[in-house]
């Protein structure tokens, strides 16, 4: 059987394909006044260790958009709720597939 793998993956309809950032590039750690803003870390009362609270809202870069998308464009950053997404693995990379109306924000 010949190697007939395609070289690209594209979302269909009004779906966008997002590559999630490991750390939110828009997250402010310190205010102008010098106060440190919590990044979700807390001391676990059960273990005594410092844990990080997982938040369902994540930030990522839009890699590709379906032909029916109206607002999102490749290269835009966005916030999205991971509970409204599907994860697709393609060539050892993971992408999040999200319907454009489910995006929370776009940063252009």
PDB file of N, CA and C in Angstrom, residues 2-39:
ATOM      1  N   UNK A   2       0.633   2.123  -0.914  1.00  0.00           N
ATOM      2  CA  UNK A   2       1.426   3.350  -1.033  1.00  0.00           C
ATOM      3  C   UNK A   2       1.099   4.303   0.106  1.00  0.00           C
ATOM      4  N   UNK A   3       2.076   5.131   0.432  1.00  0.00           N
ATOM      5  CA  UNK A   3       1.877   6.132   1.474  1.00  0.00           C
ATOM      6  C   UNK A   3       1.027   7.258   0.890  1.00  0.00           C
ATOM      7  N   UNK A   4      -0.258   7.281   1.215  1.00  0.00           N
ATOM      8  CA  UNK A   4      -1.157   8.279   0.658  1.00  0.00           C
ATOM      9  C   UNK A   4      -1.622   9.289   1.709  1.00  0.00           C
ATOM     10  N   UNK A   5      -0.774   9.550   2.709  1.00  0.00           N
ATOM     11  CA  UNK A   5      -1.131  10.536   3.727  1.00  0.00           C
ATOM     12  C   UNK A   5      -1.130  11.932   3.129  1.00  0.00           C
ATOM     13  N   UNK A   6      -2.128  12.707   3.481  1.00  0.00           N
ATOM     14  CA  UNK A   6      -2.177  14.096   3.036  1.00  0.00           C
ATOM     15  C   UNK A   6      -1.230  14.922   3.901  1.00  0.00           C
ATOM     16  N   UNK A   7      -0.834  16.076   3.392  1.00  0.00           N
ATOM     17  CA  UNK A   7       0.127  16.915   4.101  1.00  0.00           C
ATOM     18  C   UNK A   7      -0.520  17.958   4.985  1.00  0.00           C
ATOM     19  N   UNK A   8      -1.824  18.038   5.009  1.00  0.00           N
ATOM     20  CA  UNK A   8      -2.459  19.069   5.818  1.00  0.00           C
ATOM     21  C   UNK A   8      -3.747  18.559   6.431  1.00  0.00           C
ATOM     22  N   UNK A   9      -4.191  19.287   7.426  1.00  0.00           N
ATOM     23  CA  UNK A   9      -5.468  19.012   8.067  1.00  0.00           C
ATOM     24  C   UNK A   9      -6.190  20.352   8.162  1.00  0.00           C
ATOM     25  N   UNK A  10      -7.455  20.368   7.811  1.00  0.00           N
ATOM     26  CA  UNK A  10      -8.221  21.611   7.848  1.00  0.00           C
ATOM     27  C   UNK A  10      -9.556  21.364   8.541  1.00  0.00           C
ATOM     28  N   UNK A  11     -10.025  22.328   9.305  1.00  0.00           N
ATOM     29  CA  UNK A  11     -11.342  22.191   9.936  1.00  0.00           C
ATOM     30  C   UNK A  11     -12.439  22.438   8.902  1.00  0.00           C
ATOM     31  N   UNK A  12     -13.570  21.833   9.124  1.00  0.00           N
ATOM     32  CA  UNK A  12     -14.706  21.985   8.216  1.00  0.00           C
ATOM     33  C   UNK A  12     -15.720  22.980   8.761  1.00  0.00           C
ATOM     34  N   UNK A  13     -16.531  23.516   7.868  1.00  0.00           N
ATOM     35  CA  UNK A  13     -17.674  24.374   8.179  1.00  0.00           C
ATOM     36  C   UNK A  13     -17.258  25.589   9.006  1.00  0.00           C
ATOM     37  N   UNK A  14     -17.841  25.764  10.199  1.00  0.00           N
ATOM     38  CA  UNK A  14     -17.508  26.937  11.012  1.00  0.00           C
ATOM     39  C   UNK A  14     -16.579  26.567  12.174  1.00  0.00           C
ATOM     40  N   UNK A  15     -15.819  25.516  12.017  1.00  0.00           N
ATOM     41  CA  UNK A  15     -14.878  25.104  13.057  1.00  0.00           C
ATOM     42  C   UNK A  15     -13.533  25.791  12.886  1.00  0.00           C
ATOM     43  N   UNK A  16     -12.866  26.014  13.997  1.00  0.00           N
ATOM     44  CA  UNK A  16     -11.508  26.546  13.979  1.00  0.00           C
ATOM     45  C   UNK A  16     -10.585  25.529  14.624  1.00  0.00           C
ATOM     46  N   UNK A  17      -9.338  25.527  14.200  1.00  0.00           N
ATOM     47  CA  UNK A  17      -8.332  24.632  14.759  1.00  0.00           C
ATOM     48  C   UNK A  17      -7.350  25.489  15.549  1.00  0.00           C
ATOM     49  N   UNK A  18      -7.199  25.155  16.821  1.00  0.00           N
ATOM     50  CA  UNK A  18      -6.400  25.960  17.746  1.00  0.00           C
ATOM     51  C   UNK A  18      -5.279  25.125  18.319  1.00  0.00           C
ATOM     52  N   UNK A  19      -4.108  25.746  18.418  1.00  0.00           N
ATOM     53  CA  UNK A  19      -3.003  25.129  19.139  1.00  0.00           C
ATOM     54  C   UNK A  19      -2.902  25.886  20.467  1.00  0.00           C
ATOM     55  N   UNK A  20      -3.110  25.158  21.564  1.00  0.00           N
ATOM     56  CA  UNK A  20      -3.165  25.783  22.881  1.00  0.00           C
ATOM     57  C   UNK A  20      -1.770  26.181  23.351  1.00  0.00           C
ATOM     58  N   UNK A  21      -1.676  27.375  23.957  1.00  0.00           N
ATOM     59  CA  UNK A  21      -0.437  27.818  24.579  1.00  0.00           C
ATOM     60  C   UNK A  21      -0.230  27.054  25.881  1.00  0.00           C
ATOM     61  N   UNK A  22       1.022  26.722  26.186  1.00  0.00           N
ATOM     62  CA  UNK A  22       1.308  26.069  27.473  1.00  0.00           C
ATOM     63  C   UNK A  22       1.061  27.038  28.616  1.00  0.00           C
ATOM     64  N   UNK A  23       1.429  28.308  28.404  1.00  0.00           N
ATOM     65  CA  UNK A  23       1.154  29.354  29.387  1.00  0.00           C
ATOM     66  C   UNK A  23       0.471  30.498  28.663  1.00  0.00           C
ATOM     67  N   UNK A  24      -0.502  31.098  29.298  1.00  0.00           N
ATOM     68  CA  UNK A  24      -1.258  32.197  28.711  1.00  0.00           C
ATOM     69  C   UNK A  24      -0.342  33.411  28.539  1.00  0.00           C
ATOM     70  N   UNK A  25      -0.068  33.852  27.305  1.00  0.00           N
ATOM     71  CA  UNK A  25       0.819  34.999  27.110  1.00  0.00           C
ATOM     72  C   UNK A  25       0.212  36.325  27.561  1.00  0.00           C
ATOM     73  N   UNK A  26      -1.077  36.346  27.829  1.00  0.00           N
ATOM     74  CA  UNK A  26      -1.754  37.568  28.262  1.00  0.00           C
ATOM     75  C   UNK A  26      -1.949  37.621  29.773  1.00  0.00           C
ATOM     76  N   UNK A  27      -1.494  36.592  30.486  1.00  0.00           N
ATOM     77  CA  UNK A  27      -1.668  36.517  31.933  1.00  0.00           C
ATOM     78  C   UNK A  27      -0.706  37.487  32.613  1.00  0.00           C
ATOM     79  N   UNK A  28      -1.252  38.417  33.388  1.00  0.00           N
ATOM     80  CA  UNK A  28      -0.438  39.397  34.094  1.00  0.00           C
ATOM     81  C   UNK A  28      -0.107  38.854  35.475  1.00  0.00           C
ATOM     82  N   UNK A  29       1.172  38.766  35.766  1.00  0.00           N
ATOM     83  CA  UNK A  29       1.605  38.235  37.059  1.00  0.00           C
ATOM     84  C   UNK A  29       1.755  39.329  38.109  1.00  0.00           C
ATOM     85  N   UNK A  30       2.011  40.568  37.668  1.00  0.00           N
ATOM     86  CA  UNK A  30       2.214  41.655  38.616  1.00  0.00           C
ATOM     87  C   UNK A  30       1.512  42.906  38.103  1.00  0.00           C
ATOM     88  N   UNK A  31       0.830  43.617  39.010  1.00  0.00           N
ATOM     89  CA  UNK A  31       0.125  44.834  38.631  1.00  0.00           C
ATOM     90  C   UNK A  31       1.092  46.007  38.595  1.00  0.00           C
ATOM     91  N   UNK A  32       0.635  47.137  38.078  1.00  0.00           N
ATOM     92  CA  UNK A  32       1.457  48.349  38.030  1.00  0.00           C
ATOM     93  C   UNK A  32       1.897  48.767  39.427  1.00  0.00           C
ATOM     94  N   UNK A  33       1.047  48.485  40.422  1.00  0.00           N
ATOM     95  CA  UNK A  33       1.346  48.877  41.796  1.00  0.00           C
ATOM     96  C   UNK A  33       2.295  47.901  42.476  1.00  0.00           C
ATOM     97  N   UNK A  34       2.670  46.815  41.786  1.00  0.00           N
ATOM     98  CA  UNK A  34       3.607  45.858  42.349  1.00  0.00           C
ATOM     99  C   UNK A  34       2.972  44.684  43.059  1.00  0.00           C
ATOM    100  N   UNK A  35       1.643  44.576  43.002  1.00  0.00           N
ATOM    101  CA  UNK A  35       0.973  43.443  43.624  1.00  0.00           C
ATOM    102  C   UNK A  35       1.059  42.227  42.713  1.00  0.00           C
ATOM    103  N   UNK A  36       1.344  41.082  43.285  1.00  0.00           N
ATOM    104  CA  UNK A  36       1.370  39.846  42.515  1.00  0.00           C
ATOM    105  C   UNK A  36      -0.032  39.286  42.441  1.00  0.00           C
ATOM    106  N   UNK A  37      -0.447  38.936  41.232  1.00  0.00           N
ATOM    107  CA  UNK A  37      -1.771  38.375  41.006  1.00  0.00           C
ATOM    108  C   UNK A  37      -1.655  36.860  41.041  1.00  0.00           C
ATOM    109  N   UNK A  38      -2.557  36.222  41.751  1.00  0.00           N
ATOM    110  CA  UNK A  38      -2.550  34.765  41.865  1.00  0.00           C
ATOM    111  C   UNK A  38      -2.757  34.124  40.513  1.00  0.00           C
ATOM    112  N   UNK A  39      -1.963  33.106  40.222  1.00  0.00           N
ATOM    113  CA  UNK A  39      -2.140  32.377  38.975  1.00  0.00           C
ATOM    114  C   UNK A  39      -2.846  31.053  39.221  1.00  0.00           C
TER     115      UNK A  39
END
